[in-house]
Coordinates of N, CA and C and ligand atoms in Angstrom, one line a residue:
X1 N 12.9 -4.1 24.1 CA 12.7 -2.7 23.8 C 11.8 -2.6 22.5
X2 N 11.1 -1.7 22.4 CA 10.2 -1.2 21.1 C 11.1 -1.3 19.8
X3 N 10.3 -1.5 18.7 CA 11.0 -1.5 17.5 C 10.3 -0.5 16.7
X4 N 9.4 0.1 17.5 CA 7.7 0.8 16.9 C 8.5 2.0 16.5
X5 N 8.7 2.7 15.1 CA 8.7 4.2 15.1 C 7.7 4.7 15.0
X6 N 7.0 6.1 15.5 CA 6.2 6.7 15.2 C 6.1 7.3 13.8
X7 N 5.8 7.2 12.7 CA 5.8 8.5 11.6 C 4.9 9.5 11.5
X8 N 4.7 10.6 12.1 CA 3.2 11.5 11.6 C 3.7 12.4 10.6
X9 N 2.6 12.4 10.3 CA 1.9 13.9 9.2 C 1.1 14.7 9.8
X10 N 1.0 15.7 9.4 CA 0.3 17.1 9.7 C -0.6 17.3 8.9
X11 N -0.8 18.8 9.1 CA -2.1 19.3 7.8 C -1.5 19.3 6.4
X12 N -2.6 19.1 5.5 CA -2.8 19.2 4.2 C -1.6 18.1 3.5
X13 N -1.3 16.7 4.5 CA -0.4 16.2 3.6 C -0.6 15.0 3.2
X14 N -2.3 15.1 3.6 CA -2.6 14.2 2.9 C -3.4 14.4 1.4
X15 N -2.8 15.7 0.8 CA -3.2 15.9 -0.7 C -1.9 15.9 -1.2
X16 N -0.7 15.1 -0.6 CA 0.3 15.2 -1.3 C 0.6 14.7 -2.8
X17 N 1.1 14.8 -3.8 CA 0.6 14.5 -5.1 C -0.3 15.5 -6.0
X18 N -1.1 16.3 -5.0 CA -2.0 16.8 -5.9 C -2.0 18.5 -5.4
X19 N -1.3 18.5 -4.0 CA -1.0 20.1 -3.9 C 0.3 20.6 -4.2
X20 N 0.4 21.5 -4.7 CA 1.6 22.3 -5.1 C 2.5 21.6 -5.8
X21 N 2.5 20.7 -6.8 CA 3.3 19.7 -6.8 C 4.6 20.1 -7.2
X22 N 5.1 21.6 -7.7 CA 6.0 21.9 -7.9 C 7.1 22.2 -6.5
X23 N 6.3 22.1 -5.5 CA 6.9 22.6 -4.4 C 6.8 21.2 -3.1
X24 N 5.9 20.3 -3.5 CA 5.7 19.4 -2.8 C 5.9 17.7 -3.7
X25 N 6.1 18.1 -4.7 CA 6.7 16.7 -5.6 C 5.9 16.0 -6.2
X26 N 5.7 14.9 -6.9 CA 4.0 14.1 -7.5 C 4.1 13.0 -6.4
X27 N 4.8 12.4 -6.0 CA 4.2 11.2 -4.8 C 3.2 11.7 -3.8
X28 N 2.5 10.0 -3.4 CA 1.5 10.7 -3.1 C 1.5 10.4 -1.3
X29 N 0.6 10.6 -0.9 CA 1.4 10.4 1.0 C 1.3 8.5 0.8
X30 N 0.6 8.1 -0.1 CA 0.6 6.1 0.1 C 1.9 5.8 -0.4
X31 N 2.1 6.5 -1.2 CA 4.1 6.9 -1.9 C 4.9 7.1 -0.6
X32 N 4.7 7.9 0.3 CA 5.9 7.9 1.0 C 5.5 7.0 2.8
X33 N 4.4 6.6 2.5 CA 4.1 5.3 3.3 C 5.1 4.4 3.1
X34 N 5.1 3.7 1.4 CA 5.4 2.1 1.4 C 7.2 2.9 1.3
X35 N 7.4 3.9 1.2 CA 8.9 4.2 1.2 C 9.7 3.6 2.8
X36 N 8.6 4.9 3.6 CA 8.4 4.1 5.1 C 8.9 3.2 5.6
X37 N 7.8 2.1 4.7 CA 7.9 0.8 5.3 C 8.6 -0.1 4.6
X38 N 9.1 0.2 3.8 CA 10.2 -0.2 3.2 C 11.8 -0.2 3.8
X39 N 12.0 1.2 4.1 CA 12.7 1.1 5.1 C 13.2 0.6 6.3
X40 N 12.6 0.9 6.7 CA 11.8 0.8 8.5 C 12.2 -1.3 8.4
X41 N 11.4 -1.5 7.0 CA 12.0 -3.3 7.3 C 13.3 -3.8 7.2
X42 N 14.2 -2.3 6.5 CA 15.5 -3.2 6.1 C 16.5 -2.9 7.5
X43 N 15.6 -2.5 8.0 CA 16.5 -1.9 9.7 C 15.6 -2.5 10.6
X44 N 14.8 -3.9 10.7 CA 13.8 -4.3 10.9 C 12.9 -3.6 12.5
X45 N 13.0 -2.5 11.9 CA 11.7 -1.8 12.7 C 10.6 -1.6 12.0
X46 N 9.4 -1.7 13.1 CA 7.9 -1.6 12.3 C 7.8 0.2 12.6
X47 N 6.7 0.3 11.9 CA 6.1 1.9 11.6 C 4.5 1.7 12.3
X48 N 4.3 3.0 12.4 CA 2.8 3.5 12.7 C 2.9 4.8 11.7
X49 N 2.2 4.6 10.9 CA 2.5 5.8 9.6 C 0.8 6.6 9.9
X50 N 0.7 7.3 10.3 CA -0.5 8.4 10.4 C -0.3 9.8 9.8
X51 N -1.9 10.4 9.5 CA -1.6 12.0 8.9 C -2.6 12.3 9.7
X52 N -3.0 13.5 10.0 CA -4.3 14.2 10.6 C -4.0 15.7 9.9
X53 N -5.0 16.1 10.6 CA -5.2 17.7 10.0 C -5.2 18.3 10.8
X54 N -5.3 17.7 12.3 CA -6.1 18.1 13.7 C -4.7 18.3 14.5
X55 N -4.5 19.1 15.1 CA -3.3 19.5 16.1 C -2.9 18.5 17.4
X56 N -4.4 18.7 17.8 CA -4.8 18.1 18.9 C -4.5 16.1 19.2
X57 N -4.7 16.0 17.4 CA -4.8 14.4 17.1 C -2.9 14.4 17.5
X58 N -2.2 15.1 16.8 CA -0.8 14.8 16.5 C -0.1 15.0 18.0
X59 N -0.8 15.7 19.1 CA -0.4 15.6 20.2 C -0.8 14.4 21.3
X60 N -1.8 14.1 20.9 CA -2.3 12.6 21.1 C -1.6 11.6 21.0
X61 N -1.0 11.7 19.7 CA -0.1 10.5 19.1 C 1.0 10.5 19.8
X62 N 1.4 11.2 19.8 CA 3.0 12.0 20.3 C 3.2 11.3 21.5
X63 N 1.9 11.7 22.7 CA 1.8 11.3 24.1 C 1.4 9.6 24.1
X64 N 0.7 9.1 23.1 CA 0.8 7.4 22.4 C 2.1 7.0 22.4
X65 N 3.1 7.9 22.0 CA 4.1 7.1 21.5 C 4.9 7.1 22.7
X66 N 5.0 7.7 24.1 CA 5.6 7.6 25.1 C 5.3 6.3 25.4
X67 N 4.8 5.7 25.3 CA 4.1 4.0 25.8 C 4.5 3.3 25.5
X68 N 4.7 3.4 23.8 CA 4.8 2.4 22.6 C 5.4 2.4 21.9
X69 N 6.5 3.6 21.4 CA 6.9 3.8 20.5 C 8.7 3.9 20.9
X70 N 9.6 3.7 20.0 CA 11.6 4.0 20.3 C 11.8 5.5 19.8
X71 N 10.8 5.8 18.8 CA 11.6 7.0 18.1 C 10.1 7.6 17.3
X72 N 10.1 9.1 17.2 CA 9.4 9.7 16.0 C 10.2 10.0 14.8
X73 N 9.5 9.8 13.9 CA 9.7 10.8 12.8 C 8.4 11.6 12.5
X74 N 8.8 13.2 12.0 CA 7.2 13.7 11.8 C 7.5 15.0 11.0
X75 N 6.7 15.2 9.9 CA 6.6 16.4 9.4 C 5.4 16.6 9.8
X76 N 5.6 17.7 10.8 CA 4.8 18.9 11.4 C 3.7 20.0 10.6
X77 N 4.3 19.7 9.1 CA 3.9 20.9 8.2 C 3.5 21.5 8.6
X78 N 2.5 22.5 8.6 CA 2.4 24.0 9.1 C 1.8 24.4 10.3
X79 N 2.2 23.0 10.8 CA 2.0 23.1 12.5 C 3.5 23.6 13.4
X80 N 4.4 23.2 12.1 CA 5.9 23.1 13.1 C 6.5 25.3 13.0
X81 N 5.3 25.8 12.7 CA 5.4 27.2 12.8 C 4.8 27.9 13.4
X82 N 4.0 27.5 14.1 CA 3.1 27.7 14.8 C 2.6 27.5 16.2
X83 N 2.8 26.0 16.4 CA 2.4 24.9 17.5 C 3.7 24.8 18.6
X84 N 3.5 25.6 20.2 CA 4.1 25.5 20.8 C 3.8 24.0 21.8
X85 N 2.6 24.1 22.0 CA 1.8 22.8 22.2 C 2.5 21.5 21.9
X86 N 2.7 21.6 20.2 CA 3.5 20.1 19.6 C 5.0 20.0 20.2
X87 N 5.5 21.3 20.4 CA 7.2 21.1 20.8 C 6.9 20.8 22.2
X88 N 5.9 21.6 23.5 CA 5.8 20.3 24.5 C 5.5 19.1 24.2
X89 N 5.1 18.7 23.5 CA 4.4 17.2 23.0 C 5.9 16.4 22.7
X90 N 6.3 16.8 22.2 CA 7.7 16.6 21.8 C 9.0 16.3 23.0
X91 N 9.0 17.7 23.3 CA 9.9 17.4 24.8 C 9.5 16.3 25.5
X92 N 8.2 16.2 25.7 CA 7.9 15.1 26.7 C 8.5 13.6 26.7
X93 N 8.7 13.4 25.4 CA 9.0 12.2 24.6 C 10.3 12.0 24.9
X94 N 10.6 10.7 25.4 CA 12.5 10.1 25.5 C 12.8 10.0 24.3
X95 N 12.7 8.8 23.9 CA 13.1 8.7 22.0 C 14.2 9.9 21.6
X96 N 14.5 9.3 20.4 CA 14.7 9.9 19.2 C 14.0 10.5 18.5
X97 N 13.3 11.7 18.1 CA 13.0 12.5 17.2 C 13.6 13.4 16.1
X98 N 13.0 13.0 14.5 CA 13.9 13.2 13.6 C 12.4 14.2 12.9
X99 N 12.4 15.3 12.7 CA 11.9 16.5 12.2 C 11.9 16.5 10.7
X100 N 10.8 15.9 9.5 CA 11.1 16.2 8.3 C 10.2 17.4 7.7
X101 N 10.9 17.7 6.6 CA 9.7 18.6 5.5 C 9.9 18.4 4.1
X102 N 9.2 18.6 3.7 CA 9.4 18.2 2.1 C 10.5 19.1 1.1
X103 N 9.8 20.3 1.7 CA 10.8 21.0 0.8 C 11.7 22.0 1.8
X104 N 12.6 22.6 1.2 CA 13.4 23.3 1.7 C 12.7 24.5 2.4
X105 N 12.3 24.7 3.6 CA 11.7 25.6 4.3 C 12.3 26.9 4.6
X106 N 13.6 26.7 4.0 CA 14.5 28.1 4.5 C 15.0 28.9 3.3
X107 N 13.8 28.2 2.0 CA 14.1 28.9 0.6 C 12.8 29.5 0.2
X108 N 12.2 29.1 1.5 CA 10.6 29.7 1.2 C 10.3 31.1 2.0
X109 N 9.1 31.3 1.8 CA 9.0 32.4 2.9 C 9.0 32.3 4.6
X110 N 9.5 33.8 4.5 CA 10.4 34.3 6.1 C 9.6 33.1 7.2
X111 N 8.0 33.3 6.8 CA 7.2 32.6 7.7 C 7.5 30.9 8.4
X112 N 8.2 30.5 7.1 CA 8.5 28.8 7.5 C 10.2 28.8 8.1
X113 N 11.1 29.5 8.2 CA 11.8 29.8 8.6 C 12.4 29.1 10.1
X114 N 11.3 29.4 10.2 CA 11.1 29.0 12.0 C 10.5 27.8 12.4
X115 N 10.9 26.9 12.8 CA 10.4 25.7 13.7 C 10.4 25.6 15.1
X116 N 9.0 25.7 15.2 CA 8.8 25.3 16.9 C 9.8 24.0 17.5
X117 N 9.5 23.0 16.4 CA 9.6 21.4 16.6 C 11.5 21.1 17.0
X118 N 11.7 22.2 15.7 CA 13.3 21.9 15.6 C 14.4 21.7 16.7
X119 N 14.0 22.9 17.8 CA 14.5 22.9 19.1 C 14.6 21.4 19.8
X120 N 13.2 20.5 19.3 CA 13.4 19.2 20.8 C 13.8 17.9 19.7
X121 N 14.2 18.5 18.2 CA 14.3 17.4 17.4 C 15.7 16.9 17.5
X122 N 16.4 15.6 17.4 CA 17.6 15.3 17.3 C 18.2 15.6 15.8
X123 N 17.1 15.2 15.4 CA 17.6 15.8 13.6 C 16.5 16.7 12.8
X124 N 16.7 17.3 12.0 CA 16.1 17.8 10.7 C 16.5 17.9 9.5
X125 N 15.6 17.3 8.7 CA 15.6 17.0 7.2 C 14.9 17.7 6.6
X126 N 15.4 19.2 5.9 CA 14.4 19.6 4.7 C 15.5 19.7 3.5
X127 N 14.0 19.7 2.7 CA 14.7 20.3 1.2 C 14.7 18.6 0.3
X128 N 14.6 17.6 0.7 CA 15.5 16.6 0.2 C 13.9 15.5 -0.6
X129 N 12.8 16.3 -0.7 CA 11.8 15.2 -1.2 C 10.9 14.7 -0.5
X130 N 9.8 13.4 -1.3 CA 9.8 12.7 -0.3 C 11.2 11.6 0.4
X131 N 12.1 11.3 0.3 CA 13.3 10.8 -0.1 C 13.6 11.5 1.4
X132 N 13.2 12.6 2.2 CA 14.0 12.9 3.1 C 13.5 12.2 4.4
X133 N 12.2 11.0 4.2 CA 11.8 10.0 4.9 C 12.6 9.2 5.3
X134 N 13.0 8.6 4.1 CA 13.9 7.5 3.8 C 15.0 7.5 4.9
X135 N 15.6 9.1 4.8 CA 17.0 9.4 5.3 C 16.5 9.8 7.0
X136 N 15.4 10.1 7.5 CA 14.7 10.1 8.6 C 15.0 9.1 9.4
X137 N 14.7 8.2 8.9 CA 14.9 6.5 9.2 C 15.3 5.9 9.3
X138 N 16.8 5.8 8.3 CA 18.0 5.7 8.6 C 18.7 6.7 9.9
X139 N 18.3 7.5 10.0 CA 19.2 8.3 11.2 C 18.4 7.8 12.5
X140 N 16.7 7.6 12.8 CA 16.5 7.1 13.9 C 17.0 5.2 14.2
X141 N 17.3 4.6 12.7 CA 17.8 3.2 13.2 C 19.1 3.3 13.8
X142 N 19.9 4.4 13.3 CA 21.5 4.7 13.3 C 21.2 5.1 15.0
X143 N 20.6 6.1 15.6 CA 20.5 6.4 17.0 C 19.9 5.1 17.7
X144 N 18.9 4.4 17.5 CA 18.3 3.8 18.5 C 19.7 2.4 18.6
X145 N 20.2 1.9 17.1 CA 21.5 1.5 17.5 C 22.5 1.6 18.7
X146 N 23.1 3.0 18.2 CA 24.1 3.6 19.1 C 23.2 3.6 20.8
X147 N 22.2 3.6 20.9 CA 21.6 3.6 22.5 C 21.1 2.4 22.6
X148 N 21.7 1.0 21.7 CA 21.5 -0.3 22.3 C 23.1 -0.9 22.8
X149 N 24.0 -0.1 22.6 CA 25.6 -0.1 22.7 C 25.7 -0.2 24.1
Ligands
DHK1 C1 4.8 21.0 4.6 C2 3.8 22.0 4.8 O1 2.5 21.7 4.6 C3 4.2 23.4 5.1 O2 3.2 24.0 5.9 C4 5.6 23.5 5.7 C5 6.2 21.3 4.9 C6 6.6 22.7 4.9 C7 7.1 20.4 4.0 O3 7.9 20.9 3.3 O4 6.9 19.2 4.1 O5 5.9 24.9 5.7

């Protein structure tokens, strides 16, 4: 069986570090790469760590990872408000899916409130950093575990 997680990114997060940093943190997305991969090895699973800006790319991946991949992790950013597209992208997927965001989406405005994604995710992580990677990762090694049982 695959040991492959998927990790994606969405729009604008590859200016992580340098946008909003009071609301998005100072690490930068190469920061929450080697966090990633750091992880990911102490639970010895490999990563596919991608970002796009493109909707179209992230549903690509998504339909990649039906082939290749045990599990997603993905912050959607401001796709996961929008994109009904990405939650079929999503459903389609067996795996485990774990839904992150950087910051607490339900302390912001009404508009982030809402997640397309959340419905087909097994988990969701906001509010907690980049740090809420880490904990992404740990919950898909914890599931793909329990469904090697
Ligand atoms: C990132 C974004 O870019 C926003 O569009 C989302 C998410 C929140 C985050 O917290 O990681 O609303």
């Amino acid at each position: 069986m695959s040991r492959t997680v998927f990790v994606l990114n969405g729009p604008n997060l590859n200016l992580l570090g340098k946008r909003e940093p009071e609301v998005y943190g100072r690490e930068t997305l190469a920061d929450v790469e080697a966090l990633c991969r750091k992880t990911a090895a102490a639970h010895d699973l490999a990563i596919a760590f991608r970002q796009t800006n493109r909707e179209y790319e992230l549903i690509d991946w998504i339909q990649e990872a039906r082939e290749v991949a045990a599990a997603i992790v993905i912050n959607p950013a401001g796709y996961s408000h929008t994109s009904v597209a990405l939650r079929d992208a999503l459903a389609a997927f067996d795996g485990p899916v774990v839904e992150v965001h950087i910051s607490n989406i339900h302390k912001r405005e009404p508009f982030r409130h809402h997640s397309y994604v959340s419905a087909v995710a097994d988990g969701v992580i906001a509010g907690c950093g980049f740090h809420g990677y880490a904990l992404a990762l740990e919950r898909v090694a914890a599931l793909l575990a329990a469904k090697a049982q």
